[in-house]
XYZ file of C-alpha atoms in Angstrom:
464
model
C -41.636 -15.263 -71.645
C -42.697 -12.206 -73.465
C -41.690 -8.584 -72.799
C -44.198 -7.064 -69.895
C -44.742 -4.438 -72.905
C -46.605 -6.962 -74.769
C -48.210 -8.149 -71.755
C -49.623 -4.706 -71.402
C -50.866 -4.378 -75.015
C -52.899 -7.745 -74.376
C -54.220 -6.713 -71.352
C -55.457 -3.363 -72.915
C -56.889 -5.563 -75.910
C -59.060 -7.416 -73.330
C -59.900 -3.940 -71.412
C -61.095 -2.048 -74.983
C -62.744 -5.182 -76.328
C -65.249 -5.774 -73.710
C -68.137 -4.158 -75.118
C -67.641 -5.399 -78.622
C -70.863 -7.739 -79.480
C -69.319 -8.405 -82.967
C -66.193 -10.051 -83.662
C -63.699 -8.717 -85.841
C -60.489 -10.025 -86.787
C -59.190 -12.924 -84.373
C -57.134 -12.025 -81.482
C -54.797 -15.125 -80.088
C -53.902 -15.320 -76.702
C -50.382 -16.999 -76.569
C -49.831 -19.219 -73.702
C -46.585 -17.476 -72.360
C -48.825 -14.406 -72.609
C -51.834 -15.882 -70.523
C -49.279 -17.570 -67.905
C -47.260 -14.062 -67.579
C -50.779 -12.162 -66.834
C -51.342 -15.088 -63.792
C -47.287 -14.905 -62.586
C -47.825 -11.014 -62.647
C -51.872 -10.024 -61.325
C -53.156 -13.675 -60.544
C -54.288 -13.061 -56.307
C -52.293 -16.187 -55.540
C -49.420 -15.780 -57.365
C -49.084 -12.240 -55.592
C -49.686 -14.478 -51.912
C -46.718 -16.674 -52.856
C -44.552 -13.633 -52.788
C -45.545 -13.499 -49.624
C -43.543 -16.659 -48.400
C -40.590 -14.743 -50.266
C -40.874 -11.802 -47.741
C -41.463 -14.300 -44.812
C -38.104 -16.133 -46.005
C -35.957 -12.673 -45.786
C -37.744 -12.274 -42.174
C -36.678 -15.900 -40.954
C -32.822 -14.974 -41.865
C -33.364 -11.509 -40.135
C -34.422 -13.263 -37.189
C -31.687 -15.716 -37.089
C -29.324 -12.928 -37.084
C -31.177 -10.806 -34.313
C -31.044 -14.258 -32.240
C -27.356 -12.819 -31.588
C -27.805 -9.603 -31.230
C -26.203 -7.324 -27.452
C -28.315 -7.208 -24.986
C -29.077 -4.329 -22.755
C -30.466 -4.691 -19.064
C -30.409 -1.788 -16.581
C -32.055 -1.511 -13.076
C -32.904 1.615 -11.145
C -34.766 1.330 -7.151
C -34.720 4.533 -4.990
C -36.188 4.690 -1.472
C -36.723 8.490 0.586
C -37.824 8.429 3.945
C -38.040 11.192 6.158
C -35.905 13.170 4.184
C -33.353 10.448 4.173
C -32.193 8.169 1.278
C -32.486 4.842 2.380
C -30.963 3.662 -0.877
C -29.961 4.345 -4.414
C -29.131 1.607 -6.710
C -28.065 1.653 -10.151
C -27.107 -1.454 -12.152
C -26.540 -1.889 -15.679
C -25.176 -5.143 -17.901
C -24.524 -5.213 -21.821
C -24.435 -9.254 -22.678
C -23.138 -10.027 -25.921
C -23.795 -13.601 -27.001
C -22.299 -16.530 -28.752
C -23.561 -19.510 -30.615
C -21.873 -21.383 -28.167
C -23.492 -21.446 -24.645
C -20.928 -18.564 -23.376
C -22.179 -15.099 -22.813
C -19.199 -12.008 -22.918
C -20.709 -9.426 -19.906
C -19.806 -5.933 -19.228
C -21.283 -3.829 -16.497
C -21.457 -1.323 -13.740
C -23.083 -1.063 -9.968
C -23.375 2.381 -8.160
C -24.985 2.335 -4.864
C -25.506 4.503 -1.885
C -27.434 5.116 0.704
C -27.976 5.193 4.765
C -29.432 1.826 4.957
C -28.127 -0.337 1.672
C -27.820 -3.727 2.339
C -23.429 -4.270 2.183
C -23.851 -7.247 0.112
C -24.872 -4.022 -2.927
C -22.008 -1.951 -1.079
C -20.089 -0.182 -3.926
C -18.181 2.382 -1.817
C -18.011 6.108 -3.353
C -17.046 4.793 -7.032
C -18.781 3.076 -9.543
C -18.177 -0.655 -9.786
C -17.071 -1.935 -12.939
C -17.130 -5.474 -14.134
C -15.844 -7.492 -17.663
C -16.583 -11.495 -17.518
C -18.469 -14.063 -18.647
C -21.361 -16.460 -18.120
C -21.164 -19.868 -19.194
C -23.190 -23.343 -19.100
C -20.553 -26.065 -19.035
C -22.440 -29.341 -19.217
C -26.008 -28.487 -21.024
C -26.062 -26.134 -23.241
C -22.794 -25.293 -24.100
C -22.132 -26.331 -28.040
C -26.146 -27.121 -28.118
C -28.764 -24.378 -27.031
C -31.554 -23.007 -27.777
C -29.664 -19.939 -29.246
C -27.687 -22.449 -31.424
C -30.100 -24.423 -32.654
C -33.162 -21.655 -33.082
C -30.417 -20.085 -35.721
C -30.375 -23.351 -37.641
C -34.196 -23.694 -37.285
C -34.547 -20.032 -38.738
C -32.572 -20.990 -41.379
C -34.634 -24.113 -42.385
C -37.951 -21.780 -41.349
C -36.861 -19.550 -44.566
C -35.964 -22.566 -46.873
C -39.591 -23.792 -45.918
C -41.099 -20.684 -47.060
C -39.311 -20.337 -50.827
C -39.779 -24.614 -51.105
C -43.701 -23.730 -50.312
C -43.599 -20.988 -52.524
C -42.282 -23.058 -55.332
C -44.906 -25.548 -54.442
C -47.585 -23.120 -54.502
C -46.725 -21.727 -57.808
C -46.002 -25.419 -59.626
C -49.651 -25.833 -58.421
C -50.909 -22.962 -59.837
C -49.943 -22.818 -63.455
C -50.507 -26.688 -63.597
C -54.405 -26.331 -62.816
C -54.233 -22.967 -65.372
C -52.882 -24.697 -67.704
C -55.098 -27.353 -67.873
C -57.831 -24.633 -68.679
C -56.199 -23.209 -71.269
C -55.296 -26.744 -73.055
C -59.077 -27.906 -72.626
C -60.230 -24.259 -74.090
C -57.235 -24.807 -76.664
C -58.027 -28.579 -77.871
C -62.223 -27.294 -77.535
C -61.914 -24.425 -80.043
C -59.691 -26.326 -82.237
C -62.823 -29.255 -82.109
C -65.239 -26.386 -82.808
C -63.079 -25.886 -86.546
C -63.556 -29.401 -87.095
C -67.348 -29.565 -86.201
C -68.187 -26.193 -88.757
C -66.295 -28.028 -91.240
C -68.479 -31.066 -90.424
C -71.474 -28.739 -91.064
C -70.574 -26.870 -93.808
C -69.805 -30.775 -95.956
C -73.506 -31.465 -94.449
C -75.017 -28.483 -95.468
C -73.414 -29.142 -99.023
C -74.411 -32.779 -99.262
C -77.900 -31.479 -98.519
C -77.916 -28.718 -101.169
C -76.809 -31.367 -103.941
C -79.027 -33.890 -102.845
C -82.095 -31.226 -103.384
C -80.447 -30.645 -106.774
C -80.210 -34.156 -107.530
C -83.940 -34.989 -106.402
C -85.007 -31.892 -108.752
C -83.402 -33.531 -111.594
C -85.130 -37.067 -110.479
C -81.863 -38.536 -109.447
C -82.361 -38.914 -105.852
C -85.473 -39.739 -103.953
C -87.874 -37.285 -101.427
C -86.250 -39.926 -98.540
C -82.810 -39.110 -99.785
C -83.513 -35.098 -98.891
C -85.199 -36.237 -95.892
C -81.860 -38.428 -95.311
C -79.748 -35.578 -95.491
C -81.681 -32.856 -93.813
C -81.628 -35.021 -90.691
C -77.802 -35.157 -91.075
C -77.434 -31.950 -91.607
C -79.298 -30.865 -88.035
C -77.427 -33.582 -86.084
C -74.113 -31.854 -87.300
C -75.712 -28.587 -86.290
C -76.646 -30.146 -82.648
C -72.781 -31.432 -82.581
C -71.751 -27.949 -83.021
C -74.339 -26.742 -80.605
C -72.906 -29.034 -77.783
C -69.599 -28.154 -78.610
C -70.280 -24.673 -78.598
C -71.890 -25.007 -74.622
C -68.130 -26.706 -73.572
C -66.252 -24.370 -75.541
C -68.442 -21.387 -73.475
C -67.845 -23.267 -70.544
C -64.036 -23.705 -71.243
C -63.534 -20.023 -72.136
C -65.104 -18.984 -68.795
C -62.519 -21.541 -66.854
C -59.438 -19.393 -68.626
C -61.006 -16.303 -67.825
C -61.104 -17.479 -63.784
C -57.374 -17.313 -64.059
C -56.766 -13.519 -65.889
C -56.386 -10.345 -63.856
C -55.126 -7.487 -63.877
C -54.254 -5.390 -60.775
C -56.839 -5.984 -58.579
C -60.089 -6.652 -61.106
C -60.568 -9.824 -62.843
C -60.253 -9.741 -66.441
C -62.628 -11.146 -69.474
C -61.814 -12.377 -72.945
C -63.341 -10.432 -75.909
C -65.313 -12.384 -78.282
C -62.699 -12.594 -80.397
C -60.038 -13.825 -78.393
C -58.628 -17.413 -79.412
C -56.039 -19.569 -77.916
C -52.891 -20.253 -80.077
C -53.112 -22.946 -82.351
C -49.706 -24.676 -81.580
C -49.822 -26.466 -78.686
C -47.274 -25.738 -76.297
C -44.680 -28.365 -75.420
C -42.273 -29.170 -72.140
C -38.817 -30.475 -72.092
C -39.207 -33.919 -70.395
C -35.982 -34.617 -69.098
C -35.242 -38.753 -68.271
C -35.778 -39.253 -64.546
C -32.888 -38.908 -62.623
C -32.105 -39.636 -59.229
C -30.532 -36.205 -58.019
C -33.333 -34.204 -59.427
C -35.820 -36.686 -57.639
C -33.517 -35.987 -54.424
C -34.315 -32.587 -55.155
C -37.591 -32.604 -55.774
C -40.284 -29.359 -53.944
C -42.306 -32.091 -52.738
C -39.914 -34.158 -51.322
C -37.799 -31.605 -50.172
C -40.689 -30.881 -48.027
C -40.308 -33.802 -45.980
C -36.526 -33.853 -45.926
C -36.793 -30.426 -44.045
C -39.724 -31.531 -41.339
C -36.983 -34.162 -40.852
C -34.054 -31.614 -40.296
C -36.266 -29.660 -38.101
C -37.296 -32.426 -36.068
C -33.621 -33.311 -35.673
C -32.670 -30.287 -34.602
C -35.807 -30.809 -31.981
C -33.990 -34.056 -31.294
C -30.650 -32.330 -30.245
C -32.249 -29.974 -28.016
C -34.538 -32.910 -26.118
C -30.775 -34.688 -25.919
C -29.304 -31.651 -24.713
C -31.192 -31.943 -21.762
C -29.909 -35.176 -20.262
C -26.933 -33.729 -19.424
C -26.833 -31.603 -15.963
C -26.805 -28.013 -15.714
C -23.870 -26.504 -14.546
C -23.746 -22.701 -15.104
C -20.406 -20.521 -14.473
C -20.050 -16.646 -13.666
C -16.960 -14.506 -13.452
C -16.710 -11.265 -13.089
C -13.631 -9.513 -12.479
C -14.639 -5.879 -10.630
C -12.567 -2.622 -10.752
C -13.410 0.575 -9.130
C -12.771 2.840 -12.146
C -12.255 3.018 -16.095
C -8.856 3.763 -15.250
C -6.624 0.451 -16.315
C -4.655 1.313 -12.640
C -8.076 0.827 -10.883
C -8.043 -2.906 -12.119
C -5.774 -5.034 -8.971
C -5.575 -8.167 -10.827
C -7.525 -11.181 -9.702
C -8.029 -10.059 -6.302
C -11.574 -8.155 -6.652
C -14.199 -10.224 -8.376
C -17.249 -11.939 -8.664
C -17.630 -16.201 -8.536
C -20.565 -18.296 -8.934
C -21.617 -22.167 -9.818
C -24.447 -23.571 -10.098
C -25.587 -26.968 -10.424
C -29.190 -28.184 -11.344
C -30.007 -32.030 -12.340
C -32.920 -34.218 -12.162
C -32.356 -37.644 -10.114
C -33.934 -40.038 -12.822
C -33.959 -38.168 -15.988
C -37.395 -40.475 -16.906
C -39.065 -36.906 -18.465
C -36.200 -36.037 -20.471
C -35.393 -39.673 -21.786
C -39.151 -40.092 -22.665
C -38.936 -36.688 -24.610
C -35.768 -38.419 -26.417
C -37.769 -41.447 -27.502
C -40.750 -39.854 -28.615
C -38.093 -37.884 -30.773
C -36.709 -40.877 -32.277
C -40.106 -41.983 -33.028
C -41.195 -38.479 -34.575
C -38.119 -38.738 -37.043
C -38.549 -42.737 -37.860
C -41.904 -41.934 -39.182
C -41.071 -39.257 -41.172
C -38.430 -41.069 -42.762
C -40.443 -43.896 -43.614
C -42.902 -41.467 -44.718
C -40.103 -39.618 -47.030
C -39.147 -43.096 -48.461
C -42.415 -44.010 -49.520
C -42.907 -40.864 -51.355
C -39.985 -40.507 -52.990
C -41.216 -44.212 -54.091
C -44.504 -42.916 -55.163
C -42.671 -40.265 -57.054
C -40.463 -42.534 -59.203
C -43.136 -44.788 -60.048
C -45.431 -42.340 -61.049
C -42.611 -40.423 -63.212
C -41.363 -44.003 -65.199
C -45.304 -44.473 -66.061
C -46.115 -41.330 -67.201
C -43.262 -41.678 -69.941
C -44.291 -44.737 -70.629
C -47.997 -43.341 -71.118
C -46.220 -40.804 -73.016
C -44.842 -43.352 -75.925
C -48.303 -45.168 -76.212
C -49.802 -41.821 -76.701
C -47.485 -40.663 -79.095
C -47.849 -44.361 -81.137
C -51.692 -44.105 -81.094
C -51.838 -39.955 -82.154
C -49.472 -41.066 -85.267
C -51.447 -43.726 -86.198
C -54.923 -41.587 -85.640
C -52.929 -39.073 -88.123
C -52.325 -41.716 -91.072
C -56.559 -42.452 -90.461
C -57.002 -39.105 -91.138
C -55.044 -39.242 -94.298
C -57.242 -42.018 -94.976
C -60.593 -41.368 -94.450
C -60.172 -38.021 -96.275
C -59.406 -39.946 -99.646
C -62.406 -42.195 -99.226
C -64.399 -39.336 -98.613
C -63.300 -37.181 -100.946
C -63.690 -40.216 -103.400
C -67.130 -40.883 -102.052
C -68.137 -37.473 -102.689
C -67.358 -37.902 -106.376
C -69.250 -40.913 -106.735
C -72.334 -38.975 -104.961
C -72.074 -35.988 -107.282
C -72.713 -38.772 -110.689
C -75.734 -40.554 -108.403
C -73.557 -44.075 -107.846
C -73.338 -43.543 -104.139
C -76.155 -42.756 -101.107
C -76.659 -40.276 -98.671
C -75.853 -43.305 -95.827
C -72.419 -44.163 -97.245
C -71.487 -40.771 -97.634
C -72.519 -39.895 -94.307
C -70.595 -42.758 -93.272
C -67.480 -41.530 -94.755
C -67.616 -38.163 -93.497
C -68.689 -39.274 -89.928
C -65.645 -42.007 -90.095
C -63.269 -38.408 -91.208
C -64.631 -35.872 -88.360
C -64.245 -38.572 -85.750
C -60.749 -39.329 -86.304
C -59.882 -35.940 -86.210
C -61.826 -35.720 -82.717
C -60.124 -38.386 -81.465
C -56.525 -37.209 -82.766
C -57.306 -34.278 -80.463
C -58.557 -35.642 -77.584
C -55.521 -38.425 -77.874
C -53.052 -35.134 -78.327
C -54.645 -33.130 -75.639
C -53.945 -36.256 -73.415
C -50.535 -36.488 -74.822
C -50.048 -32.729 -73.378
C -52.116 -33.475 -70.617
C -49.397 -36.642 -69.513
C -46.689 -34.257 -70.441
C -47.201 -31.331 -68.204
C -48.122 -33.237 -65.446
C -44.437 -34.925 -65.976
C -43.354 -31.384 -65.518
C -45.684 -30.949 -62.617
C -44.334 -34.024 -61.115
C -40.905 -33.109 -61.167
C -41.479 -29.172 -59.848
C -40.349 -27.272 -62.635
C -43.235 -25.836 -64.571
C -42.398 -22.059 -63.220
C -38.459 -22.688 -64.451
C -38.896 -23.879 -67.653
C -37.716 -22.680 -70.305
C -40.229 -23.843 -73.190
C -42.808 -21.796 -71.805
């Protein structure tokens, strides 16, 4: 695409033009140049950036999943001028992916009536250990697997934002080759009135010099105001056409309008249509959708499967009086806990499984049949493109064509041996090729960026 310099000198062409009520010399609006003003002000092209931010929030998130944790306690009772008790009890956990928590604390109590189970004598009570769930939880939690899930979270957000965006310069595109193939039609409809407006001044001449008949002028005055209605019609899509481009231009936060004299580029713009292959189809926006709903529902799965296993948490805490490595006496002081939690049946959890399974069979089907869809739809839009392509070069050779026998016609009507019907003929035979040569070619383009479309690249390629 072109430098944001000469984005900026377009967009201050549109700004300064829109008071002009006369055109002047043409202005053309290049494609890359009307795409670059939608990647750059469009509102929804400034929302997608949006799922960029989200994806840098998911990956902060799945690091802050393991982040030390800080828990401290404080209770105080006075009564009667007496402490009843003072407790003080602080932990730092620092977790794992695995189900194993490293735990560090302290415990200072006092007091005239603490219960002795928080007895902590006159020092503070140190302790270094670690929780663990053996059984559930252990290699799969919800620790574990949220980081994987916040991980997939952020891929969803730049795949949506790559959807998002495909989406939006297809449907602006289409404007702009409609406005494009309309404007172009417009040239070839004032060409078909200015060769009616000439037929009609020689006919005049010739009925002046008794040559042609009073129904002749008639003849060719009623031609000339049907080409004058064509361009007239034209004209209203054209208007209509312009206003659909304009829908799509902004700048900052104000939508933008063409000046009068602003025209699209005359080339039309092409698209590298690679051959389908089956990696890039793998790869695919749209299918890569689906593939991650089906990693996320796995992940789902793994947690739901978790859960038919028992849980059998561990704690131990070895406890020392003082910072001082000579205040540690081995294994003697500590703290020791199991426990053990299990359903009987297991009918909730095993239902939970199933319903899983069933979650994740569907999608896959689902992601098969699209894929499907996909391929199909790819090998048929090449093949469209081929029959296009034969029919727009044979449409071009007509053109040759019925430009000689008018041109040849118009020398016959100039020396009186031909009519005002067979040289309308000829010229109506000439301007409708060329329409349909450009309706063909803007369906040609049509079939071509919607293989583009199709396959998610529009935003990455190249050719634009």
């Amino acid at each position: 695409m072109k430098s944001l310099k000469s984005t900026f000198s377009i967009f201050l062409l549109f700004l300064f033009s829109l008071g002009q009520t006369k055109a002047q010399s043409k202005e053309e609006l290049s494609y890359q140049e009307y795409i670059q003003n939608i990647l750059l002000f469009h509102p929804l092209a400034q929302s997608i950036k949006l799922n960029e931010q989200n994806a840098e929030l998911q990956n902060m998130v799945s690091k802050g999943l393991l982040d030390p944790l800080f828990y401290t306690d404080f209770a105080n009772k006075n009564f009667n001028e007496k402490e009843y008790y003072s407790t003080v009890s602080s932990k730092l956990v620092i977790p794992t992916t695995y189900g194993v928590d490293f735990v560090a604390g302290y415990n200072y109590n006092r007091g005239y009536f603490l219960n002795p189970y928080d007895n902590t004598n006159s020092d503070v009570l140190w302790n270094i250990g670690i929780e663990a769930n053996l059984l559930q939880g252990f290699r799969n939690n919800e620790r574990s697997i949220g980081i994987q899930q916040t991980a997939l979270y952020a891929q969803q957000f730049l795949n949506q934002s790559k959807l998002q965006l495909n989406n939006l310069i297809y449907s602006a595109t289409l404007e702009y080759l409609n406005w494009q193939a309309l404007y172009q039609m417009q040239n070839i409809y004032q060409e078909n009135l200015e060769l009616s407006m000439e037929y009609a001044k020689q006919t005049k001449v010739l009925y002046q010099g008794g040559e042609k008949t009073a129904m002749d002028t008639e003849e060719a005055e009623i031609y000339l105001q049907k080409a004058k209605n064509e361009l007239e019609k034209n004209s209203y899509y054209l208007l209509k056409a312009t206003a659909g481009v304009e829908s799509y231009l902004w700048y900052n936060s104000g939508s933008l309008k063409l000046a009068q004299n602003t025209v699209p580029q005359r080339q039309i713009p092409q698209w590298n249509i690679p051959e389908p292959n089956a990696n890039d189809i793998a790869n695919n926006p749209f299918l890569l959708e689906y593939q991650q709903k089906i990693a996320l529902s796995k992940l789902e799965q793994t947690l739901k499967a978790e859960k038919l296993k028992p849980k059998l948490k561990l704690k131990y805490n070895p406890l020392f009086s003082n910072l001082n490595p000579s205040g540690f006496n081995g294994l003697q002081n500590y703290t020791f806990g199991l426990e053990l939690t299990t359903p009987i049946l297991f009918r909730a959890e095993k239902a939970q499984v199933q319903l899983g399974e069933l979650k994740i069979d569907a999608l896959e089907f689902e992601l098969a049949n699209k894929t499907r869809e996909l391929e199909i739809k790819l090998e048929n839009n090449l093949a469209l493109q081929e029959k296009l392509k034969t029919i727009n070069e044979i449409s071009a050779k007509n053109i040759v064509g019925y430009k000689k026998l008018l041109d040849g016609e118009i020398e016959l009507y100039k020396f009186g041996e031909s009519s005002v019907f067979l040289l309308n003929k000829r010229q109506e035979s000439y301007i409708t090729e060329k329409i349909k040569f450009l309706e063909t070619q803007l369906q040609l383009n049509i079939e071509r960026l919607t293989y583009t479309f199709l396959n998610q690249t529009l935003d990455a390629d190249p050719s634009l």
